[in-house]
Short mmCIF file of C-alpha atoms in Angstrom, two decimals:
data_model
loop_
_atom_site.label_atom_id
_atom_site.label_comp_id
_atom_site.label_asym_id
_atom_site.label_seq_id
_atom_site.Cartn_x
_atom_site.Cartn_y
_atom_site.Cartn_z
CA MET A 1 26.01 -22.89 -81.04
CA THR A 2 28.34 -21.20 -83.55
CA SER A 3 29.10 -17.51 -83.59
CA ILE A 4 31.32 -15.84 -86.15
CA GLU A 5 33.06 -12.63 -85.19
CA PRO A 6 33.24 -9.57 -87.43
CA ILE A 7 37.05 -9.74 -87.74
CA VAL A 8 38.54 -10.54 -91.15
CA GLY A 9 42.22 -11.37 -91.49
CA ARG A 10 44.42 -11.15 -94.56
CA TYR A 11 48.07 -11.09 -95.56
CA MET A 12 49.97 -8.44 -97.46
CA THR A 13 53.53 -8.25 -98.65
CA THR A 14 55.15 -4.87 -98.35
CA GLN A 15 58.58 -3.30 -98.17
CA ILE A 16 59.83 -2.20 -94.77
CA ALA A 17 63.24 -0.53 -94.61
CA GLY A 18 64.21 -2.13 -97.89
CA ARG A 19 63.13 -5.69 -97.00
CA SER A 20 60.12 -7.60 -98.17
CA ASN A 21 57.80 -8.52 -95.29
CA ARG A 22 54.66 -10.62 -95.34
CA ILE A 23 52.38 -9.02 -92.76
CA TYR A 24 49.20 -10.47 -91.26
CA PHE A 25 46.54 -7.87 -90.54
CA GLU A 26 42.91 -7.84 -89.43
CA GLU A 27 40.04 -5.46 -89.94
CA SER A 28 36.65 -4.99 -88.34
CA GLY A 29 34.10 -2.21 -88.45
CA ALA A 30 33.72 0.85 -90.63
CA GLY A 31 34.43 4.53 -90.17
CA LYS A 32 37.41 6.50 -88.89
CA ASP A 33 40.61 4.45 -89.13
CA ILE A 34 42.22 3.10 -85.96
CA LEU A 35 45.52 1.19 -86.05
CA CYS A 36 46.40 -1.00 -83.04
CA LEU A 37 49.90 -1.94 -81.89
CA HIS A 38 50.46 -5.05 -79.75
CA THR A 39 52.95 -5.45 -76.91
CA ALA A 40 56.48 -6.85 -76.89
CA GLY A 41 56.71 -10.52 -77.74
CA ALA A 42 52.97 -10.84 -78.32
CA ASP A 43 50.58 -10.32 -81.22
CA ALA A 44 47.37 -8.62 -82.24
CA ARG A 45 45.16 -11.21 -80.55
CA GLN A 46 45.46 -8.87 -77.57
CA TYR A 47 42.90 -6.60 -79.25
CA ARG A 48 40.20 -9.22 -79.75
CA HIS A 49 37.71 -7.56 -77.39
CA PHE A 50 38.26 -4.11 -78.86
CA GLN A 51 37.93 -5.46 -82.39
CA THR A 52 34.50 -6.90 -81.64
CA ASP A 53 33.08 -4.10 -79.50
CA PRO A 54 29.79 -3.21 -81.29
CA GLU A 55 29.95 0.45 -80.31
CA ILE A 56 33.52 0.77 -81.55
CA ILE A 57 33.06 -0.96 -84.87
CA SER A 58 29.89 0.97 -85.62
CA ARG A 59 32.02 4.13 -85.79
CA PHE A 60 35.57 3.02 -86.48
CA ARG A 61 37.48 0.77 -88.87
CA VAL A 62 39.76 -1.10 -86.52
CA VAL A 63 42.96 -2.43 -88.06
CA THR A 64 45.42 -4.62 -86.17
CA PHE A 65 48.54 -6.31 -87.45
CA ASP A 66 51.28 -8.62 -86.26
CA LEU A 67 54.74 -7.07 -86.43
CA PRO A 68 57.26 -9.09 -88.45
CA TRP A 69 58.57 -11.98 -86.29
CA HIS A 70 55.27 -12.07 -84.34
CA GLY A 71 52.09 -14.06 -84.57
CA LYS A 72 51.17 -14.85 -88.16
CA SER A 73 53.75 -12.43 -89.59
CA LEU A 74 56.83 -14.53 -90.26
CA PRO A 75 60.26 -12.93 -89.97
CA PRO A 76 61.84 -11.58 -93.15
CA SER A 77 64.10 -13.89 -95.13
CA ASP A 78 67.51 -14.75 -93.66
CA TRP A 79 66.17 -14.24 -90.13
CA TRP A 80 68.16 -17.23 -88.90
CA ASN A 81 71.39 -15.30 -89.48
CA GLU A 82 70.51 -12.22 -87.47
CA GLU A 83 69.76 -11.22 -83.89
CA TYR A 84 66.32 -9.73 -83.54
CA LEU A 85 66.62 -6.30 -81.91
CA LEU A 86 63.84 -3.81 -82.57
CA SER A 87 65.19 -0.31 -83.03
CA ALA A 88 63.08 2.82 -82.76
CA GLU A 89 63.78 3.56 -86.42
CA LEU A 90 62.63 0.14 -87.61
CA TYR A 91 59.56 0.14 -85.38
CA VAL A 92 58.42 3.56 -86.59
CA GLU A 93 59.15 2.65 -90.21
CA THR A 94 57.16 -0.57 -89.83
CA VAL A 95 54.12 1.24 -88.50
CA MET A 96 54.32 3.91 -91.18
CA SER A 97 54.75 1.25 -93.88
CA VAL A 98 51.56 -0.44 -92.74
CA ILE A 99 49.70 2.88 -92.72
CA ARG A 100 50.86 3.60 -96.29
CA ALA A 101 50.30 0.07 -97.55
CA LEU A 102 46.71 0.01 -96.29
CA SER A 103 46.07 3.65 -97.24
CA LEU A 104 44.87 4.45 -93.73
CA ASP A 105 43.47 7.98 -93.57
CA LYS A 106 44.93 9.89 -90.60
CA PRO A 107 44.50 6.90 -88.34
CA ILE A 108 44.25 7.08 -84.59
CA VAL A 109 47.08 4.86 -83.36
CA ILE A 110 46.54 2.88 -80.18
CA GLY A 111 49.51 1.09 -78.60
CA CYS A 112 50.32 -0.73 -75.40
CA SER A 113 53.63 -1.21 -73.59
CA MET A 114 56.28 -0.78 -76.27
CA GLY A 115 53.37 0.28 -78.47
CA GLY A 116 52.36 2.76 -75.80
CA SER A 117 55.81 4.32 -76.00
CA VAL A 118 56.32 4.27 -79.76
CA VAL A 119 53.14 6.33 -80.21
CA LEU A 120 55.09 9.22 -78.68
CA GLU A 121 57.75 9.00 -81.39
CA LEU A 122 55.03 8.63 -84.02
CA ALA A 123 53.33 11.77 -82.71
CA ARG A 124 56.66 13.59 -82.67
CA ALA A 125 57.83 12.63 -86.14
CA HIS A 126 54.61 12.01 -88.11
CA ALA A 127 52.02 14.28 -86.53
CA ASP A 128 50.42 15.35 -89.79
CA VAL A 129 49.56 11.88 -91.04
CA LEU A 130 47.97 10.71 -87.79
CA GLY A 131 44.61 11.47 -86.22
CA GLY A 132 45.96 11.21 -82.68
CA VAL A 133 47.63 8.63 -80.48
CA ILE A 134 46.54 6.72 -77.38
CA GLY A 135 49.28 4.95 -75.45
CA PHE A 136 48.84 2.46 -72.63
CA SER A 137 51.73 1.57 -70.30
CA GLY A 138 54.22 3.81 -72.04
CA ALA A 139 56.41 6.76 -71.18
CA SER A 140 59.30 8.85 -72.53
CA HIS A 141 61.64 6.15 -71.27
CA VAL A 142 61.13 2.83 -69.51
CA GLU A 143 64.03 1.26 -67.60
CA GLY A 144 65.01 -2.30 -66.97
CA ARG A 145 62.99 -4.53 -69.26
CA PHE A 146 65.76 -5.61 -71.68
CA GLN A 147 67.31 -8.80 -70.28
CA ASP A 148 69.05 -11.83 -71.78
CA TRP A 149 67.68 -14.70 -69.68
CA SER A 150 64.98 -15.72 -72.14
CA LEU A 151 67.67 -17.00 -74.50
CA ALA A 152 69.54 -19.02 -71.86
CA THR A 153 69.73 -22.69 -72.80
CA ASP A 154 68.40 -23.75 -69.39
CA VAL A 155 65.30 -21.57 -69.52
CA ASN A 156 62.03 -22.72 -71.04
CA SER A 157 61.06 -19.37 -72.50
CA ASN A 158 57.62 -20.69 -73.56
CA VAL A 159 56.78 -20.80 -69.87
CA SER A 160 59.13 -18.26 -68.30
CA VAL A 161 58.37 -15.34 -70.61
CA PRO A 162 54.59 -15.46 -70.04
CA SER A 163 55.18 -16.04 -66.33
CA TRP A 164 57.47 -12.99 -66.30
CA THR A 165 54.79 -10.75 -67.82
CA TYR A 166 51.81 -12.28 -65.97
CA PRO A 167 52.42 -10.47 -62.65
CA LEU A 168 52.30 -7.14 -64.48
CA MET A 169 48.53 -7.56 -64.53
CA ALA A 170 46.23 -6.61 -61.67
CA PRO A 171 44.88 -9.52 -59.59
CA GLN A 172 41.42 -7.97 -60.00
CA SER A 173 41.48 -8.44 -63.78
CA PRO A 174 39.38 -11.41 -64.92
CA LEU A 175 41.31 -14.67 -64.69
CA GLU A 176 40.25 -15.85 -68.15
CA ALA A 177 41.59 -12.66 -69.75
CA ARG A 178 44.86 -12.83 -67.82
CA LYS A 179 45.34 -16.42 -68.91
CA ASP A 180 44.71 -15.34 -72.52
CA VAL A 181 47.57 -12.87 -72.18
CA TRP A 182 49.75 -15.64 -70.69
CA TRP A 183 48.91 -17.97 -73.57
CA ILE A 184 49.70 -15.40 -76.25
CA TYR A 185 53.11 -14.80 -74.68
CA ALA A 186 53.74 -18.53 -74.53
CA GLN A 187 53.65 -18.60 -78.33
CA GLY A 188 56.29 -15.98 -79.08
CA GLY A 189 59.36 -16.96 -81.08
CA PRO A 190 62.77 -17.36 -79.39
CA GLY A 191 64.37 -14.03 -78.59
CA VAL A 192 61.46 -11.98 -79.87
CA TYR A 193 60.26 -10.71 -76.49
CA ARG A 194 63.85 -9.81 -75.66
CA GLY A 195 64.36 -8.08 -78.98
CA ASP A 196 61.24 -5.99 -78.49
CA THR A 197 62.22 -4.97 -74.99
CA TYR A 198 65.43 -3.67 -76.54
CA PHE A 199 63.26 -0.95 -78.07
CA TYR A 200 61.15 -0.52 -74.92
CA SER A 201 64.11 -0.01 -72.57
CA ALA A 202 67.14 0.80 -74.71
CA GLY A 203 65.83 2.03 -78.03
CA LEU A 204 63.63 4.95 -77.09
CA ASP A 205 64.43 7.87 -74.81
CA LEU A 206 62.42 11.03 -75.32
CA ARG A 207 63.23 12.52 -71.94
CA GLY A 208 63.94 16.20 -72.40
CA ARG A 209 62.44 16.12 -75.90
CA GLU A 210 58.77 15.85 -75.01
CA TYR A 211 58.28 19.47 -76.01
CA GLU A 212 58.87 18.42 -79.63
CA ILE A 213 55.47 16.70 -79.64
CA ASP A 214 52.82 19.10 -80.96
CA THR A 215 49.50 17.95 -79.55
CA ALA A 216 47.66 20.57 -81.60
CA ARG A 217 48.68 18.61 -84.70
CA CYS A 218 48.54 15.17 -83.10
CA PRO A 219 46.70 14.80 -79.78
CA VAL A 220 48.32 12.50 -77.22
CA TYR A 221 46.58 10.42 -74.57
CA LEU A 222 48.58 8.24 -72.18
CA PHE A 223 47.14 5.86 -69.59
CA THR A 224 48.89 3.43 -67.24
CA GLY A 225 47.43 1.01 -64.72
CA GLU A 226 48.34 1.37 -61.06
CA TYR A 227 49.54 -2.25 -60.87
CA ASP A 228 52.05 -1.77 -63.66
CA TYR A 229 55.56 -2.05 -62.25
CA ALA A 230 57.38 -2.10 -65.60
CA CYS A 231 56.19 1.38 -66.56
CA SER A 232 54.69 2.87 -63.44
CA ALA A 233 51.68 5.14 -63.52
CA ASP A 234 53.82 7.88 -61.98
CA GLU A 235 56.31 7.60 -64.86
CA THR A 236 53.47 8.00 -67.34
CA LEU A 237 52.06 10.95 -65.41
CA ALA A 238 55.47 12.61 -65.57
CA THR A 239 55.52 12.12 -69.34
CA ILE A 240 52.02 13.59 -69.66
CA ALA A 241 53.13 16.60 -67.65
CA ALA A 242 56.14 17.09 -69.91
CA ILE A 243 54.15 17.06 -73.17
CA PRO A 244 52.23 20.31 -73.58
CA GLY A 245 48.56 19.50 -74.10
CA ALA A 246 48.82 15.76 -73.47
CA LYS A 247 46.00 14.07 -71.58
CA GLY A 248 45.42 10.80 -69.77
CA GLY A 249 46.25 9.49 -66.32
CA LYS A 250 46.41 6.60 -63.90
CA MET A 251 43.99 3.72 -64.25
CA LYS A 252 42.77 2.06 -61.05
CA ASP A 253 42.58 -1.69 -60.45
CA ILE A 254 44.35 -2.58 -63.68
CA GLY A 255 47.87 -3.46 -64.81
CA HIS A 256 50.20 -3.37 -67.78
CA PHE A 257 47.86 -4.85 -70.40
CA PRO A 258 44.64 -2.86 -69.97
CA ILE A 259 42.99 -3.58 -73.29
CA ALA A 260 43.65 -7.32 -73.02
CA GLU A 261 43.49 -8.02 -69.29
CA ASN A 262 40.29 -6.12 -68.52
CA TYR A 263 38.71 -4.62 -71.60
CA PRO A 264 35.44 -3.50 -69.90
CA LEU A 265 37.42 -1.42 -67.40
CA CYS A 266 39.90 -0.18 -70.01
CA ARG A 267 36.97 0.93 -72.13
CA GLU A 268 35.97 3.46 -69.48
CA TYR A 269 39.20 5.33 -70.21
CA LEU A 270 39.54 4.54 -73.90
CA LEU A 271 36.09 5.55 -75.16
CA PRO A 272 36.15 9.17 -73.97
CA ALA A 273 39.55 9.61 -75.62
CA LEU A 274 38.26 8.11 -78.86
CA ASP A 275 35.15 10.30 -78.65
CA GLU A 276 37.32 13.40 -78.39
CA LEU A 277 39.55 12.32 -81.26
CA GLY A 278 36.53 11.37 -83.34
CA ARG A 279 35.04 14.85 -82.88
CA ARG A 280 38.16 16.44 -84.39
CA ASP A 281 37.01 15.30 -87.81
CA THR A 282 33.49 16.59 -87.37
CA PRO A 283 33.03 19.97 -89.06
CA MET B 1 70.41 -14.93 -40.03
CA LYS B 2 68.26 -16.93 -37.58
CA THR B 3 66.54 -19.98 -39.05
CA THR B 4 63.12 -21.46 -38.46
CA LEU B 5 61.67 -24.36 -40.36
CA ARG B 6 58.07 -23.32 -41.02
CA ILE B 7 55.99 -20.21 -41.28
CA PRO B 8 53.52 -20.45 -38.38
CA GLY B 9 50.18 -21.62 -39.67
CA ASP B 10 51.49 -22.87 -43.01
CA GLU B 11 49.47 -26.12 -42.95
CA ASN B 12 46.49 -24.60 -44.75
CA TRP B 13 48.72 -23.01 -47.34
CA LEU B 14 50.60 -26.21 -48.13
CA MET B 15 47.34 -28.16 -48.36
CA LYS B 16 45.89 -25.54 -50.70
CA VAL B 17 48.94 -25.65 -52.98
CA ASN B 18 49.16 -29.43 -53.06
CA SER B 19 45.51 -29.74 -54.06
CA ASN B 20 45.59 -26.97 -56.69
CA ALA B 21 45.05 -28.44 -60.16
CA GLU B 22 47.18 -25.93 -62.03
CA PHE B 23 50.04 -26.28 -59.57
CA ARG B 24 49.98 -30.05 -59.82
CA LEU B 25 50.08 -29.93 -63.62
CA ALA B 26 52.68 -27.18 -63.92
CA SER B 27 55.07 -28.60 -61.32
CA ARG B 28 55.31 -32.21 -62.46
CA TRP B 29 59.01 -31.80 -63.36
CA THR B 30 59.79 -29.04 -60.84
CA GLU B 31 62.61 -29.57 -58.36
CA VAL B 32 63.32 -26.31 -56.52
CA THR B 33 63.86 -25.02 -53.00
CA PHE B 34 63.11 -21.42 -52.15
CA VAL B 35 63.57 -19.34 -49.03
CA ILE B 36 61.10 -16.79 -47.67
CA SER B 37 62.85 -14.37 -45.36
CA ILE B 38 60.74 -12.07 -43.18
CA ASP B 39 62.80 -9.48 -41.36
CA GLU B 40 65.56 -11.68 -39.90
CA VAL B 41 63.75 -15.03 -40.01
CA SER B 42 64.05 -17.50 -42.91
CA TYR B 43 61.78 -20.35 -43.94
CA ALA B 44 62.61 -22.86 -46.67
CA TYR B 45 60.17 -24.82 -48.80
CA ARG B 46 60.76 -27.39 -51.49
CA ILE B 47 58.67 -28.12 -54.57
CA SER B 48 59.30 -31.59 -55.91
CA SER B 49 57.21 -33.57 -58.37
CA SER B 50 53.97 -31.65 -57.86
CA SER B 51 54.26 -31.34 -54.11
CA ILE B 52 55.37 -28.56 -51.74
CA SER B 53 56.72 -29.23 -48.27
CA PRO B 54 58.86 -27.56 -45.60
CA ALA B 55 62.59 -28.03 -46.11
CA ASP B 56 65.94 -27.37 -44.55
CA LEU B 57 67.71 -24.25 -45.67
CA PRO B 58 69.49 -25.12 -48.91
CA ALA B 59 73.24 -25.60 -48.82
CA GLU B 60 73.78 -24.19 -52.32
CA GLU B 61 75.54 -20.88 -52.74
CA ASP B 62 72.83 -19.15 -54.68
CA PRO B 63 69.45 -20.19 -53.29
CA ILE B 64 66.24 -18.46 -54.27
CA LEU B 65 66.06 -15.99 -51.40
CA LEU B 66 63.01 -13.72 -51.20
CA GLN B 67 63.80 -11.23 -48.46
CA GLY B 68 61.35 -8.65 -47.23
CA SER B 69 60.16 -6.77 -44.21
CA LYS B 70 57.11 -7.92 -42.31
CA ARG B 71 55.37 -4.88 -43.78
CA ALA B 72 56.14 -5.95 -47.33
CA TRP B 73 55.01 -9.54 -46.77
CA HIS B 74 51.84 -8.41 -45.01
CA ARG B 75 50.94 -6.26 -48.01
CA PHE B 76 51.72 -9.16 -50.34
CA LEU B 77 49.29 -11.34 -48.38
CA LEU B 78 46.38 -8.91 -48.54
CA ASP B 79 43.54 -9.95 -50.82
CA PRO B 80 43.69 -8.16 -53.12
CA PRO B 81 47.25 -7.00 -52.57
CA PRO B 82 47.87 -3.30 -53.18
CA PRO B 83 49.66 -2.11 -56.34
CA HIS B 84 53.27 -3.21 -56.69
CA HIS B 85 52.78 -5.82 -53.94
CA ASN B 86 51.01 -8.53 -55.92
CA HIS B 87 54.17 -10.47 -56.80
CA VAL B 88 57.77 -10.80 -55.63
CA LEU B 89 58.94 -9.37 -58.98
CA ALA B 90 56.78 -6.28 -58.40
CA MET B 91 58.07 -5.80 -54.86
CA ASP B 92 61.66 -6.39 -55.94
CA ARG B 93 61.27 -3.68 -58.60
CA ARG B 94 59.31 -1.10 -56.66
CA SER B 95 59.60 -1.69 -52.87
CA ALA B 96 62.58 -0.48 -50.88
CA ASP B 97 61.98 -3.15 -48.22
CA PHE B 98 61.92 -6.21 -50.46
CA SER B 99 64.56 -7.89 -52.56
CA ILE B 100 65.19 -11.06 -54.55
CA VAL B 101 68.58 -11.38 -52.91
CA SER B 102 69.81 -14.41 -54.82
CA GLY B 103 68.72 -17.24 -57.07
CA ARG B 104 67.16 -14.99 -59.67
CA HIS B 105 67.94 -17.35 -62.54
CA ARG B 106 66.45 -20.32 -60.70
CA LEU B 107 63.43 -18.20 -59.85
CA ILE B 108 62.88 -17.39 -63.52
CA GLN B 109 63.29 -21.04 -64.49
CA ASN B 110 60.56 -21.97 -62.01
CA LEU B 111 58.52 -18.80 -62.18
CA ARG B 112 55.22 -20.37 -63.15
CA THR B 113 55.06 -22.85 -60.26
CA LEU B 114 56.49 -20.40 -57.74
CA THR B 115 53.93 -17.77 -58.76
CA ILE B 116 51.10 -20.23 -58.21
CA ALA B 117 52.46 -21.36 -54.85
CA LEU B 118 53.09 -17.84 -53.56
CA ASP B 119 49.72 -16.50 -54.76
CA LEU B 120 48.00 -19.31 -52.83
CA MET B 121 49.43 -17.90 -49.59
CA ARG B 122 46.62 -15.37 -49.57
CA GLY B 123 43.64 -16.19 -47.41
CA CYS B 124 45.56 -18.77 -45.36
CA ASP B 125 46.03 -16.76 -42.15
CA LEU B 126 49.78 -17.17 -42.26
CA LEU B 127 51.28 -15.72 -39.09
CA MET B 128 54.07 -13.70 -40.54
#
């Protein structure tokens, strides 16, 4: 029995920080624009359940994309002569380039892990072109995730990187979904997970600057699972408390990859936030 | 550090690991010894060619040494384990009474098979 999902994928070539990049992106649904950001070292396959949720796609146009160097988005030319390290500036510029290239109309931006942190900088610096941000597993600053071992010549990073991120998920999350997350990580390019965690742990620090985020212009929702030990739920709660008007909280029985590891449970937190953001556009 | 060869009641655990399909596949080329230390007592196990068995404490300078209090290990063994106690990496990061004392690089090299083996400790009535 064959079933075809409502996701359509295409490629575009666009300029990001002065370099030509061929980006793979996917769309499903129709309505208010949502842009989804995947986690470090992974790709937009993490959003497969969200992209095919009938209730979501009946109201929203869901757009996902693979960052350069990830998934079906190859690295820019001359990549073999450079070390991949994702800076906050490049990450923000990449997201904004995709928004401009696809003419997204005040999109709601959803991100997880490094994506859950970059949404804070997006809200701070680009509030007026966004419809709100929802971050999972992010905070003003996350310590300790940038490490060099994945490039060691005696480490099989295809196995060690997914095994390193696997325990971040709750044991209660469905096994099939957790293994999907493992598999996606197993397919990352050499040094890409490391380069992304450079942003996650070394590239972004908004501590003491949370007040610069104006949630009246760009609402902020942050959620973190109680099993997450990379960015703890308490660290996210502290960030929420520091941003005037931010909402969100701790998620029970779930870990670092809520939308991928247990979408039905994640949905219980995500849908009310989307409902609130969706109502902002209703006269 | 006192030494003891086997965790009391480990027979069920070892049988479970050695008959686990994913473990057998993932550990075909694995050759690693790791030490579980509970309070002051240490137990060594070796994974070799898809099989786990009790072992002598390794002579190498930098063995994989997973050291925790009885409290920490008891919480690890609960099913389900509470937050931040579901894996040695979680406990090392977030628990004051647990540490990956040494052998971190070897642990990472063998993380997939060690994760499977340690997760299978749950439900085995290990007398820690």
